[in-house]
Backbone as JSON Lines, residues from 0, in Angstrom:
{"i":0,"aa":"X","n":[-55.08,17.32,-77.73],"ca":[-56.03,16.5,-77.52],"c":[-55.76,16.23,-76.03]}
{"i":1,"aa":"X","n":[-54.23,16.3,-75.59],"ca":[-53.93,16.01,-74.46],"c":[-54.12,17.73,-73.53]}
{"i":2,"aa":"X","n":[-53.93,18.87,-74.32],"ca":[-54.08,19.84,-73.7],"c":[-55.43,20.3,-73.51]}
{"i":3,"aa":"X","n":[-56.6,19.65,-74.41],"ca":[-57.88,19.92,-74.02],"c":[-58.39,19.09,-72.92]}
{"i":4,"aa":"X","n":[-57.66,17.97,-72.68],"ca":[-58.02,17.37,-71.31],"c":[-57.17,17.93,-69.77]}
{"i":5,"aa":"X","n":[-56.51,18.42,-69.88],"ca":[-55.61,19.18,-68.78],"c":[-56.45,20.32,-68.9]}
{"i":6,"aa":"X","n":[-56.76,20.76,-69.82],"ca":[-57.71,22.38,-69.42],"c":[-58.88,21.76,-69.04]}
{"i":7,"aa":"X","n":[-59.44,20.75,-69.36],"ca":[-60.87,20.23,-68.81],"c":[-60.56,19.95,-67.37]}
{"i":8,"aa":"X","n":[-59.64,19.28,-66.79],"ca":[-59.3,18.63,-65.53],"c":[-59.05,20.1,-64.78]}
{"i":9,"aa":"X","n":[-58.62,21.3,-65.06],"ca":[-58.41,22.18,-64.48],"c":[-59.85,23.18,-64.02]}
{"i":10,"aa":"X","n":[-60.2,23.08,-65.03],"ca":[-62.0,23.44,-64.83],"c":[-62.69,22.96,-64.1]}
{"i":11,"aa":"X","n":[-62.57,21.43,-64.33],"ca":[-63.35,20.72,-63.16],"c":[-62.73,20.79,-61.85]}
{"i":12,"aa":"X","n":[-61.8,20.85,-61.53],"ca":[-61.06,20.85,-60.21],"c":[-61.7,22.1,-59.91]}
{"i":13,"aa":"X","n":[-61.63,23.26,-60.52],"ca":[-61.93,24.96,-59.88],"c":[-63.4,25.28,-59.72]}
{"i":14,"aa":"X","n":[-64.06,24.46,-60.85],"ca":[-65.37,24.46,-60.1],"c":[-66.19,23.68,-59.11]}
{"i":15,"aa":"X","n":[-65.04,22.64,-58.59],"ca":[-65.63,22.2,-57.27],"c":[-65.3,22.52,-56.44]}
{"i":16,"aa":"X","n":[-63.91,23.13,-56.24],"ca":[-63.05,24.06,-55.72],"c":[-64.15,25.45,-54.92]}
{"i":17,"aa":"X","n":[-64.65,25.79,-55.59],"ca":[-65.42,27.28,-55.69],"c":[-66.49,27.32,-54.55]}
{"i":18,"aa":"X","n":[-67.11,26.57,-54.47],"ca":[-68.02,26.26,-53.51],"c":[-67.51,25.91,-52.05]}
{"i":19,"aa":"X","n":[-66.49,25.83,-51.96],"ca":[-65.68,25.62,-50.41],"c":[-65.77,27.19,-49.87]}
{"i":20,"aa":"X","n":[-65.54,27.08,-48.39],"ca":[-65.12,28.26,-47.46],"c":[-64.18,28.24,-47.04]}
{"i":21,"aa":"X","n":[-63.33,26.98,-46.9],"ca":[-62.17,27.15,-46.21],"c":[-60.78,27.62,-46.76]}
{"i":22,"aa":"X","n":[-60.11,28.02,-45.91],"ca":[-58.68,28.54,-46.04],"c":[-57.96,27.19,-46.14]}
{"i":23,"aa":"X","n":[-57.09,27.29,-47.27],"ca":[-55.69,26.35,-47.14],"c":[-54.91,26.74,-46.25]}
{"i":24,"aa":"X","n":[-53.95,26.15,-45.57],"ca":[-53.08,26.56,-44.81],"c":[-52.02,27.14,-45.96]}
{"i":25,"aa":"X","n":[-51.34,28.19,-45.71],"ca":[-50.23,28.94,-47.05],"c":[-49.28,27.99,-46.75]}
{"i":26,"aa":"X","n":[-48.7,27.62,-48.08],"ca":[-47.62,26.79,-48.18],"c":[-46.34,27.87,-49.06]}
{"i":27,"aa":"X","n":[-45.18,27.17,-48.76],"ca":[-44.37,28.02,-49.33],"c":[-43.68,27.05,-50.4]}
{"i":28,"aa":"X","n":[-43.66,27.52,-52.03],"ca":[-43.17,26.62,-52.97],"c":[-42.7,27.44,-53.77]}
{"i":29,"aa":"X","n":[-41.93,26.61,-54.88],"ca":[-41.71,27.81,-56.06],"c":[-42.35,27.5,-57.45]}
{"i":30,"aa":"X","n":[-42.99,28.27,-58.24],"ca":[-43.44,27.95,-59.36],"c":[-42.45,27.74,-60.41]}
{"i":31,"aa":"X","n":[-42.57,27.02,-61.53],"ca":[-41.69,26.6,-62.5],"c":[-41.76,28.12,-63.18]}
{"i":32,"aa":"X","n":[-40.61,28.19,-64.2],"ca":[-40.74,29.23,-64.96],"c":[-41.49,29.05,-66.08]}
{"i":33,"aa":"X","n":[-42.01,30.56,-66.68],"ca":[-42.7,30.11,-68.0],"c":[-41.83,30.1,-69.34]}
{"i":34,"aa":"X","n":[-41.98,29.1,-70.25],"ca":[-40.98,29.06,-71.4],"c":[-41.22,30.02,-72.33]}
{"i":35,"aa":"X","n":[-42.16,31.18,-72.26],"ca":[-42.32,32.25,-72.97],"c":[-41.63,33.45,-72.52]}
{"i":36,"aa":"X","n":[-41.1,33.24,-71.49],"ca":[-40.29,34.7,-70.78],"c":[-38.63,34.36,-70.68]}
{"i":37,"aa":"X","n":[-37.89,35.33,-71.28],"ca":[-36.87,35.1,-71.19],"c":[-36.02,34.91,-69.62]}
{"i":38,"aa":"X","n":[-34.81,34.4,-69.8],"ca":[-34.17,33.51,-68.39],"c":[-33.7,34.93,-67.65]}
{"i":39,"aa":"X","n":[-33.26,35.98,-68.26],"ca":[-32.48,36.99,-67.76],"c":[-33.1,38.46,-67.78]}
{"i":40,"aa":"X","n":[-34.52,38.37,-67.48],"ca":[-35.13,39.73,-67.68],"c":[-34.65,40.5,-66.52]}
{"i":41,"aa":"X","n":[-34.82,41.72,-66.88],"ca":[-34.41,42.52,-65.55],"c":[-35.04,43.9,-65.36]}
{"i":42,"aa":"X","n":[-36.08,44.1,-64.49],"ca":[-37.15,45.33,-64.77],"c":[-36.22,46.45,-64.61]}
{"i":43,"aa":"X","n":[-37.19,47.66,-64.92],"ca":[-36.39,48.88,-64.84],"c":[-35.83,49.19,-63.12]}
{"i":44,"aa":"X","n":[-36.31,48.9,-62.22],"ca":[-35.93,49.21,-61.2],"c":[-34.67,48.06,-60.47]}
{"i":45,"aa":"X","n":[-33.97,47.37,-61.47],"ca":[-32.72,46.85,-61.5],"c":[-32.64,45.21,-60.86]}
{"i":46,"aa":"X","n":[-33.81,45.38,-60.22],"ca":[-33.97,44.01,-59.48],"c":[-33.82,42.83,-60.74]}
{"i":47,"aa":"X","n":[-33.28,41.51,-60.31],"ca":[-33.33,40.35,-61.07],"c":[-34.41,39.67,-60.54]}
{"i":48,"aa":"X","n":[-35.22,39.27,-62.07],"ca":[-36.7,38.75,-61.55],"c":[-36.22,37.36,-61.24]}
{"i":49,"aa":"X","n":[-36.77,37.09,-60.3],"ca":[-36.98,35.21,-59.84],"c":[-37.58,34.66,-60.95]}
{"i":50,"aa":"X","n":[-37.5,33.09,-60.99],"ca":[-38.37,32.38,-62.08],"c":[-39.38,32.53,-61.7]}
{"i":51,"aa":"X","n":[-40.27,32.6,-60.84],"ca":[-41.82,32.87,-60.47],"c":[-42.33,33.79,-61.12]}
{"i":52,"aa":"X","n":[-41.52,35.19,-61.56],"ca":[-42.1,36.18,-62.53],"c":[-41.81,36.21,-63.77]}
{"i":53,"aa":"X","n":[-40.99,35.28,-64.16],"ca":[-40.87,35.27,-65.59],"c":[-41.91,34.46,-66.43]}
{"i":54,"aa":"X","n":[-42.78,35.49,-66.42],"ca":[-43.87,34.99,-67.64],"c":[-44.13,36.4,-68.07]}
{"i":55,"aa":"X","n":[-45.06,36.15,-69.36],"ca":[-45.49,37.34,-70.23],"c":[-47.16,36.87,-70.3]}
{"i":56,"aa":"X","n":[-47.84,37.87,-70.69],"ca":[-49.28,37.74,-70.68],"c":[-50.1,39.11,-71.15]}
{"i":57,"aa":"X","n":[-51.24,39.36,-70.77],"ca":[-52.2,40.27,-71.48],"c":[-52.95,40.66,-70.4]}
{"i":58,"aa":"X","n":[-52.95,41.99,-70.39],"ca":[-53.94,42.64,-69.41],"c":[-55.65,42.77,-70.06]}
{"i":59,"aa":"X","n":[-56.5,42.45,-69.57],"ca":[-58.04,42.74,-69.7],"c":[-58.15,43.8,-70.62]}
{"i":60,"aa":"X","n":[-57.41,44.6,-70.72],"ca":[-57.74,45.85,-71.68],"c":[-56.53,45.64,-72.53]}
{"i":61,"aa":"X","n":[-56.09,44.6,-72.68],"ca":[-55.27,43.92,-74.04],"c":[-53.84,44.5,-74.08]}
{"i":62,"aa":"X","n":[-53.42,44.74,-73.56],"ca":[-51.88,45.54,-73.32],"c":[-51.01,44.48,-72.68]}
{"i":63,"aa":"X","n":[-49.94,44.43,-73.47],"ca":[-48.66,43.19,-73.32],"c":[-48.12,43.39,-71.65]}
{"i":64,"aa":"X","n":[-48.09,42.23,-70.85],"ca":[-47.56,42.28,-69.6],"c":[-46.44,41.48,-69.1]}
{"i":65,"aa":"X","n":[-45.08,42.18,-68.63],"ca":[-44.71,41.26,-68.41],"c":[-44.09,41.04,-66.85]}
{"i":66,"aa":"X","n":[-44.36,39.91,-66.22],"ca":[-44.51,39.78,-65.0],"c":[-43.35,40.28,-64.34]}
{"i":67,"aa":"X","n":[-41.91,40.12,-65.07],"ca":[-40.59,40.59,-64.51],"c":[-40.51,41.81,-63.98]}
{"i":68,"aa":"X","n":[-41.38,42.76,-64.56],"ca":[-41.5,44.28,-64.25],"c":[-41.71,44.3,-62.79]}
{"i":69,"aa":"X","n":[-42.05,43.15,-62.08],"ca":[-42.44,43.25,-60.53],"c":[-41.33,43.05,-59.4]}
{"i":70,"aa":"X","n":[-40.48,42.45,-60.32],"ca":[-39.02,42.15,-59.62],"c":[-38.86,43.18,-58.49]}
{"i":71,"aa":"X","n":[-38.44,42.62,-57.27],"ca":[-37.93,43.6,-56.53],"c":[-39.2,43.98,-55.25]}
{"i":72,"aa":"X","n":[-40.19,43.49,-55.63],"ca":[-41.27,43.79,-54.56],"c":[-42.28,42.81,-54.47]}
{"i":73,"aa":"X","n":[-42.83,42.82,-53.03],"ca":[-43.76,41.96,-52.98],"c":[-44.97,41.72,-53.72]}
{"i":74,"aa":"X","n":[-45.55,41.07,-53.97],"ca":[-46.41,40.91,-55.12],"c":[-47.56,39.77,-54.45]}
{"i":75,"aa":"X","n":[-48.86,40.53,-54.43],"ca":[-49.81,39.54,-54.42],"c":[-50.62,39.01,-55.7]}
{"i":76,"aa":"X","n":[-50.8,37.5,-56.03],"ca":[-51.71,37.4,-57.48],"c":[-52.69,36.95,-56.8]}
{"i":77,"aa":"X","n":[-54.05,37.38,-57.1],"ca":[-55.17,36.77,-56.67],"c":[-55.84,36.32,-58.21]}
{"i":78,"aa":"X","n":[-56.11,34.93,-58.06],"ca":[-56.68,34.27,-59.16],"c":[-57.92,34.06,-59.14]}
{"i":79,"aa":"X","n":[-58.82,34.51,-59.87],"ca":[-60.27,34.64,-59.83],"c":[-61.03,34.16,-61.16]}
{"i":80,"aa":"X","n":[-62.24,33.57,-60.91],"ca":[-63.26,33.16,-62.02],"c":[-64.13,34.12,-62.27]}
{"i":81,"aa":"X","n":[-64.93,34.85,-63.2],"ca":[-66.14,35.69,-62.91],"c":[-67.26,35.13,-62.51]}
{"i":82,"aa":"X","n":[-67.58,33.83,-62.36],"ca":[-68.75,32.99,-62.03],"c":[-68.7,32.57,-61.19]}
{"i":83,"aa":"X","n":[-67.38,32.66,-60.05],"ca":[-67.29,32.27,-58.81],"c":[-67.76,33.27,-57.67]}
{"i":84,"aa":"X","n":[-68.81,33.06,-57.1],"ca":[-69.28,33.55,-55.91],"c":[-68.34,34.08,-54.72]}
{"i":85,"aa":"X","n":[-67.35,33.23,-54.38],"ca":[-66.44,33.45,-53.34],"c":[-65.44,34.64,-54.09]}
{"i":86,"aa":"X","n":[-65.07,34.65,-55.15],"ca":[-64.27,35.45,-55.86],"c":[-65.33,37.08,-55.87]}
{"i":87,"aa":"X","n":[-66.33,36.85,-56.29],"ca":[-67.19,38.14,-56.35],"c":[-66.99,38.85,-54.86]}
{"i":88,"aa":"X","n":[-67.29,37.9,-53.75],"ca":[-67.23,38.32,-52.64],"c":[-66.09,38.98,-51.88]}
{"i":89,"aa":"X","n":[-64.81,38.61,-52.43],"ca":[-63.58,38.99,-52.03],"c":[-63.03,40.28,-52.9]}
{"i":90,"aa":"X","n":[-63.91,40.74,-53.82],"ca":[-63.43,41.83,-54.66],"c":[-63.2,42.94,-53.71]}
{"i":91,"aa":"X","n":[-64.16,43.53,-52.88],"ca":[-63.86,44.65,-52.23],"c":[-62.47,44.46,-51.29]}
{"i":92,"aa":"X","n":[-62.2,43.28,-50.73],"ca":[-61.57,43.01,-49.62],"c":[-59.96,43.13,-50.39]}
{"i":93,"aa":"X","n":[-59.96,42.8,-51.62],"ca":[-58.79,42.99,-52.62],"c":[-58.58,44.35,-52.81]}
{"i":94,"aa":"X","n":[-59.24,45.07,-53.55],"ca":[-59.49,46.38,-53.35],"c":[-58.93,47.25,-52.55]}
{"i":95,"aa":"X","n":[-59.53,47.17,-51.18],"ca":[-59.02,47.8,-50.06],"c":[-57.58,47.35,-49.84]}
{"i":96,"aa":"X","n":[-57.17,46.24,-49.9],"ca":[-55.83,45.59,-49.36],"c":[-54.73,46.52,-50.38]}
{"i":97,"aa":"X","n":[-55.15,46.38,-51.94],"ca":[-54.4,47.03,-52.86],"c":[-54.16,48.56,-52.54]}
{"i":98,"aa":"X","n":[-55.19,49.05,-51.7],"ca":[-55.19,50.53,-51.6],"c":[-54.39,50.63,-50.11]}
{"i":99,"aa":"X","n":[-54.67,49.89,-49.32],"ca":[-53.88,49.92,-48.17],"c":[-52.39,50.17,-48.33]}
{"i":100,"aa":"X","n":[-51.99,49.01,-49.05],"ca":[-50.54,48.61,-49.32],"c":[-50.34,49.72,-50.45]}
{"i":101,"aa":"X","n":[-50.7,50.19,-51.56],"ca":[-50.36,51.24,-52.01],"c":[-49.47,50.89,-53.21]}
{"i":102,"aa":"X","n":[-48.17,51.33,-53.12],"ca":[-46.83,51.03,-54.27],"c":[-45.86,50.46,-53.38]}
{"i":103,"aa":"X","n":[-46.2,50.06,-52.09],"ca":[-45.29,48.83,-51.27],"c":[-45.43,47.46,-51.96]}
{"i":104,"aa":"X","n":[-46.63,46.98,-52.24],"ca":[-46.96,45.9,-52.71],"c":[-47.87,45.83,-54.06]}
{"i":105,"aa":"X","n":[-47.38,45.19,-54.84],"ca":[-48.17,44.84,-56.22],"c":[-49.36,44.02,-55.76]}
{"i":106,"aa":"X","n":[-50.67,44.59,-56.65],"ca":[-51.68,43.38,-56.4],"c":[-52.02,43.35,-57.87]}
{"i":107,"aa":"X","n":[-52.24,41.97,-58.0],"ca":[-52.49,41.68,-59.64],"c":[-53.64,40.66,-59.81]}
{"i":108,"aa":"X","n":[-54.71,40.68,-60.56],"ca":[-55.66,39.89,-60.55],"c":[-55.26,38.88,-61.72]}
{"i":109,"aa":"X","n":[-55.78,37.67,-61.29],"ca":[-55.74,36.7,-62.75],"c":[-57.18,36.26,-63.17]}
{"i":110,"aa":"X","n":[-57.38,36.55,-64.03],"ca":[-58.62,36.41,-64.42],"c":[-58.9,35.02,-65.42]}
{"i":111,"aa":"X","n":[-59.37,33.96,-64.7],"ca":[-59.43,32.89,-65.95],"c":[-60.53,31.97,-65.68]}
{"i":112,"aa":"X","n":[-60.15,30.59,-66.23],"ca":[-61.58,29.55,-65.97],"c":[-62.68,30.1,-66.84]}
{"i":113,"aa":"X","n":[-62.33,30.72,-67.68],"ca":[-63.78,31.09,-68.25],"c":[-63.44,31.82,-69.93]}
{"i":114,"aa":"X","n":[-63.92,31.64,-70.56],"ca":[-63.69,32.01,-71.92],"c":[-64.13,33.29,-72.74]}
{"i":115,"aa":"X","n":[-65.35,33.7,-71.7],"ca":[-66.08,35.25,-71.98],"c":[-65.53,36.28,-71.29]}
{"i":116,"aa":"X","n":[-64.83,37.06,-72.22],"ca":[-64.08,38.39,-71.66],"c":[-64.77,39.55,-71.13]}
{"i":117,"aa":"X","n":[-65.99,39.48,-72.34],"ca":[-67.26,40.43,-71.18],"c":[-67.5,39.91,-69.78]}
{"i":118,"aa":"X","n":[-67.57,39.01,-69.98],"ca":[-67.94,38.47,-68.12],"c":[-66.71,38.9,-67.38]}
{"i":119,"aa":"X","n":[-65.46,38.7,-67.61],"ca":[-64.06,39.09,-67.14],"c":[-64.19,40.64,-66.41]}
{"i":120,"aa":"X","n":[-64.92,41.48,-67.63],"ca":[-64.71,43.01,-67.41],"c":[-65.6,43.27,-66.61]}
{"i":121,"aa":"X","n":[-66.8,42.73,-66.57],"ca":[-68.32,42.89,-65.59],"c":[-67.85,42.51,-64.42]}
{"i":122,"aa":"X","n":[-66.99,41.46,-64.38],"ca":[-66.61,41.17,-62.62],"c":[-65.81,42.26,-62.28]}
{"i":123,"aa":"X","n":[-64.81,42.8,-63.08],"ca":[-63.81,43.62,-62.22],"c":[-64.71,45.01,-61.76]}
{"i":124,"aa":"X","n":[-65.6,45.5,-62.69],"ca":[-66.61,46.72,-62.47],"c":[-67.39,46.2,-61.16]}
{"i":125,"aa":"X","n":[-67.88,45.03,-61.35],"ca":[-68.92,45.22,-60.19],"c":[-68.22,44.47,-58.73]}
{"i":126,"aa":"X","n":[-67.13,44.1,-58.98],"ca":[-66.24,43.85,-57.32],"c":[-65.47,45.11,-57.13]}
{"i":127,"aa":"X","n":[-65.26,46.37,-57.56],"ca":[-64.7,47.52,-57.4],"c":[-63.04,46.96,-57.61]}
{"i":128,"aa":"X","n":[-63.06,46.66,-58.21],"ca":[-61.38,45.97,-58.43],"c":[-60.87,46.71,-59.92]}
{"i":129,"aa":"X","n":[-61.31,48.03,-60.24],"ca":[-60.76,48.49,-61.37],"c":[-59.23,49.02,-61.32]}
{"i":130,"aa":"X","n":[-58.98,49.36,-60.17],"ca":[-57.76,49.98,-59.85],"c":[-56.65,48.72,-59.82]}
{"i":131,"aa":"X","n":[-57.0,47.65,-60.11],"ca":[-55.97,46.58,-60.13],"c":[-55.42,46.41,-61.42]}
{"i":132,"aa":"X","n":[-54.38,45.82,-61.48],"ca":[-53.9,45.45,-63.07],"c":[-54.64,43.95,-62.89]}
{"i":133,"aa":"X","n":[-55.36,43.63,-64.22],"ca":[-55.97,42.07,-64.02],"c":[-55.34,41.32,-65.38]}
{"i":134,"aa":"X","n":[-54.92,40.48,-65.38],"ca":[-54.3,39.63,-66.47],"c":[-55.5,38.8,-67.06]}
{"i":135,"aa":"X","n":[-55.5,38.34,-68.33],"ca":[-56.38,37.65,-69.06],"c":[-55.8,36.21,-69.04]}
{"i":136,"aa":"X","n":[-56.47,35.49,-68.7],"ca":[-55.99,34.04,-68.72],"c":[-56.77,32.7,-68.86]}
{"i":137,"aa":"X","n":[-57.64,33.35,-70.16],"ca":[-58.38,32.4,-70.56],"c":[-57.93,31.15,-71.2]}
{"i":138,"aa":"X","n":[-56.67,31.12,-71.55],"ca":[-55.92,29.89,-71.9],"c":[-55.31,29.01,-70.63]}
{"i":139,"aa":"X","n":[-55.7,29.58,-69.44],"ca":[-55.19,28.99,-68.4],"c":[-53.49,28.88,-67.85]}
{"i":140,"aa":"X","n":[-52.78,29.6,-68.98],"ca":[-51.23,29.71,-68.63],"c":[-50.91,29.98,-67.7]}
{"i":141,"aa":"X","n":[-51.41,31.11,-67.12],"ca":[-50.91,31.61,-65.61],"c":[-51.3,30.89,-64.37]}
{"i":142,"aa":"X","n":[-52.71,30.28,-64.66],"ca":[-52.83,28.85,-63.79],"c":[-51.83,28.07,-63.91]}
{"i":143,"aa":"X","n":[-51.43,27.45,-64.76],"ca":[-50.42,26.23,-64.85],"c":[-48.94,26.92,-64.4]}
{"i":144,"aa":"X","n":[-48.78,28.18,-64.88],"ca":[-47.64,28.7,-64.43],"c":[-47.11,28.68,-62.81]}
{"i":145,"aa":"X","n":[-48.33,29.14,-61.87],"ca":[-48.22,29.41,-60.7],"c":[-48.85,27.89,-60.06]}
{"i":146,"aa":"X","n":[-48.8,27.0,-60.83],"ca":[-49.7,25.69,-60.27],"c":[-50.82,25.98,-59.36]}
{"i":147,"aa":"X","n":[-51.75,26.74,-59.9],"ca":[-53.22,27.15,-59.13],"c":[-53.88,26.14,-59.95]}
{"i":148,"aa":"X","n":[-54.74,25.3,-59.0],"ca":[-55.68,24.7,-59.49],"c":[-57.23,24.95,-59.16]}
{"i":149,"aa":"X","n":[-57.35,26.01,-58.38],"ca":[-58.7,26.49,-58.05],"c":[-58.63,27.8,-57.61]}
{"i":150,"aa":"X","n":[-59.95,28.62,-57.74],"ca":[-60.19,29.7,-57.45],"c":[-61.08,29.95,-56.24]}
{"i":151,"aa":"X","n":[-61.22,30.9,-55.56],"ca":[-60.27,32.04,-55.58],"c":[-58.88,31.5,-54.94]}
{"i":152,"aa":"X","n":[-57.86,31.87,-55.3],"ca":[-56.56,31.54,-54.66],"c":[-55.63,32.65,-54.72]}
{"i":153,"aa":"X","n":[-54.52,32.66,-53.79],"ca":[-53.84,34.07,-54.04],"c":[-52.37,33.09,-53.9]}
{"i":154,"aa":"X","n":[-51.4,33.97,-54.54],"ca":[-49.83,33.35,-54.57],"c":[-49.22,34.7,-54.24]}
{"i":155,"aa":"X","n":[-48.68,34.74,-53.26],"ca":[-48.04,35.41,-52.21],"c":[-46.22,35.46,-52.86]}
{"i":156,"aa":"X","n":[-45.82,36.63,-53.58],"ca":[-44.55,36.48,-54.04],"c":[-44.03,37.38,-53.24]}
{"i":157,"aa":"X","n":[-42.69,37.0,-52.52],"ca":[-41.72,37.91,-51.68],"c":[-40.57,38.54,-52.75]}
{"i":158,"aa":"X","n":[-39.72,39.74,-52.68],"ca":[-38.79,40.16,-53.08],"c":[-37.75,39.06,-53.72]}
{"i":159,"aa":"X","n":[-37.66,38.1,-53.09],"ca":[-36.72,37.21,-53.27],"c":[-37.32,35.96,-54.34]}
{"i":160,"aa":"X","n":[-38.43,35.87,-54.32],"ca":[-38.97,34.89,-55.45],"c":[-39.81,33.75,-54.47]}
{"i":161,"aa":"X","n":[-39.58,34.06,-53.12],"ca":[-40.23,32.75,-52.23],"c":[-41.78,32.88,-52.59]}
{"i":162,"aa":"X","n":[-43.09,31.87,-52.42],"ca":[-43.9,32.16,-52.71],"c":[-44.51,31.26,-51.65]}
{"i":163,"aa":"X","n":[-45.93,31.85,-51.25],"ca":[-46.72,31.43,-50.4],"c":[-48.36,31.44,-51.3]}
{"i":164,"aa":"X","n":[-48.9,30.22,-50.9],"ca":[-50.15,30.14,-51.38],"c":[-51.49,29.85,-50.37]}
{"i":165,"aa":"X","n":[-52.34,30.66,-50.64],"ca":[-53.7,30.26,-50.0],"c":[-54.92,30.39,-50.8]}
{"i":166,"aa":"X","n":[-55.88,29.79,-49.92],"ca":[-57.02,29.55,-50.83],"c":[-58.45,30.44,-50.12]}
{"i":167,"aa":"X","n":[-59.19,31.24,-50.91],"ca":[-59.94,32.09,-50.17],"c":[-61.23,31.2,-49.89]}
{"i":168,"aa":"X","n":[-62.58,32.01,-49.46],"ca":[-62.3,33.4,-49.42],"c":[-61.3,34.13,-48.18]}
{"i":169,"aa":"X","n":[-60.65,35.06,-48.41],"ca":[-60.02,35.8,-47.32],"c":[-60.68,37.32,-47.27]}
{"i":170,"aa":"X","n":[-60.89,37.51,-45.68],"ca":[-61.61,38.9,-45.84],"c":[-60.49,39.46,-45.79]}
{"i":171,"aa":"X","n":[-60.7,40.84,-45.62],"ca":[-59.8,42.13,-45.34],"c":[-59.02,41.98,-44.48]}
{"i":172,"aa":"X","n":[-59.11,41.41,-43.21],"ca":[-58.18,41.23,-42.24],"c":[-57.12,40.37,-42.48]}
{"i":173,"aa":"X","n":[-57.86,39.07,-42.73],"ca":[-57.03,37.81,-43.28],"c":[-56.09,38.18,-44.26]}
{"i":174,"aa":"X","n":[-56.6,38.54,-45.43],"ca":[-55.67,39.35,-46.45],"c":[-54.54,39.75,-45.97]}
{"i":175,"aa":"X","n":[-54.84,40.97,-45.21],"ca":[-53.62,41.92,-44.73],"c":[-52.66,40.91,-43.79]}
{"i":176,"aa":"X","n":[-53.1,40.25,-42.88],"ca":[-52.4,39.31,-42.05],"c":[-51.26,38.62,-43.06]}
{"i":177,"aa":"X","n":[-52.06,38.19,-44.02],"ca":[-51.14,37.23,-44.76],"c":[-50.07,37.92,-45.79]}
{"i":178,"aa":"X","n":[-50.52,38.97,-46.13],"ca":[-49.81,40.04,-46.85],"c":[-48.5,40.54,-45.72]}
{"i":179,"aa":"X","n":[-48.81,41.05,-44.78],"ca":[-47.9,41.41,-43.85],"c":[-46.7,40.28,-43.39]}
{"i":180,"aa":"X","n":[-47.52,39.06,-43.18],"ca":[-46.23,38.01,-43.07],"c":[-45.4,37.69,-43.98]}
{"i":181,"aa":"X","n":[-46.01,37.88,-45.21],"ca":[-45.02,37.35,-46.29],"c":[-44.32,39.05,-46.79]}
{"i":182,"aa":"X","n":[-44.33,39.86,-46.41],"ca":[-43.58,41.14,-46.58],"c":[-42.64,41.62,-45.62]}
{"i":183,"aa":"X","n":[-42.55,40.93,-44.74],"ca":[-41.33,40.96,-43.36],"c":[-39.97,40.34,-43.79]}
């Protein structure tokens, strides 16, 4: 029952936040490690995964995903919901950002706050973000792990594990500015 109430609270907060257009000032914070990931995961590149990347999930196409594999490089997590007009408008900028930075910065979409996977799949096609990894977060576990309470939100993770959050909408230039500031 408590979990159901907490999920409803996150959905209510997220729905209220979707209509706003202001960008929150990025803040540095650390997310709590997910309880489902091992504490000493080391990816193939040999970098030790910081706590914020110790999570597991599933991609929208049903494949298992281990956040620790992102260790050692900057990461941009984009939290979106398929019914969010801000998120839909940001899709092309996120796709361009991912193309601009290529393999230097990982971009990962986090699809949440909706139970309809088909709507999530349609969102990805409609926004032109099919080239990104999108995680299926219908249960809200990743929103909780990263302490994200609204969409569209971004969590920028440096190779050391330092995080910075921003709330959208972000256009292409603002997204690039934040990526550049966090990857130096």
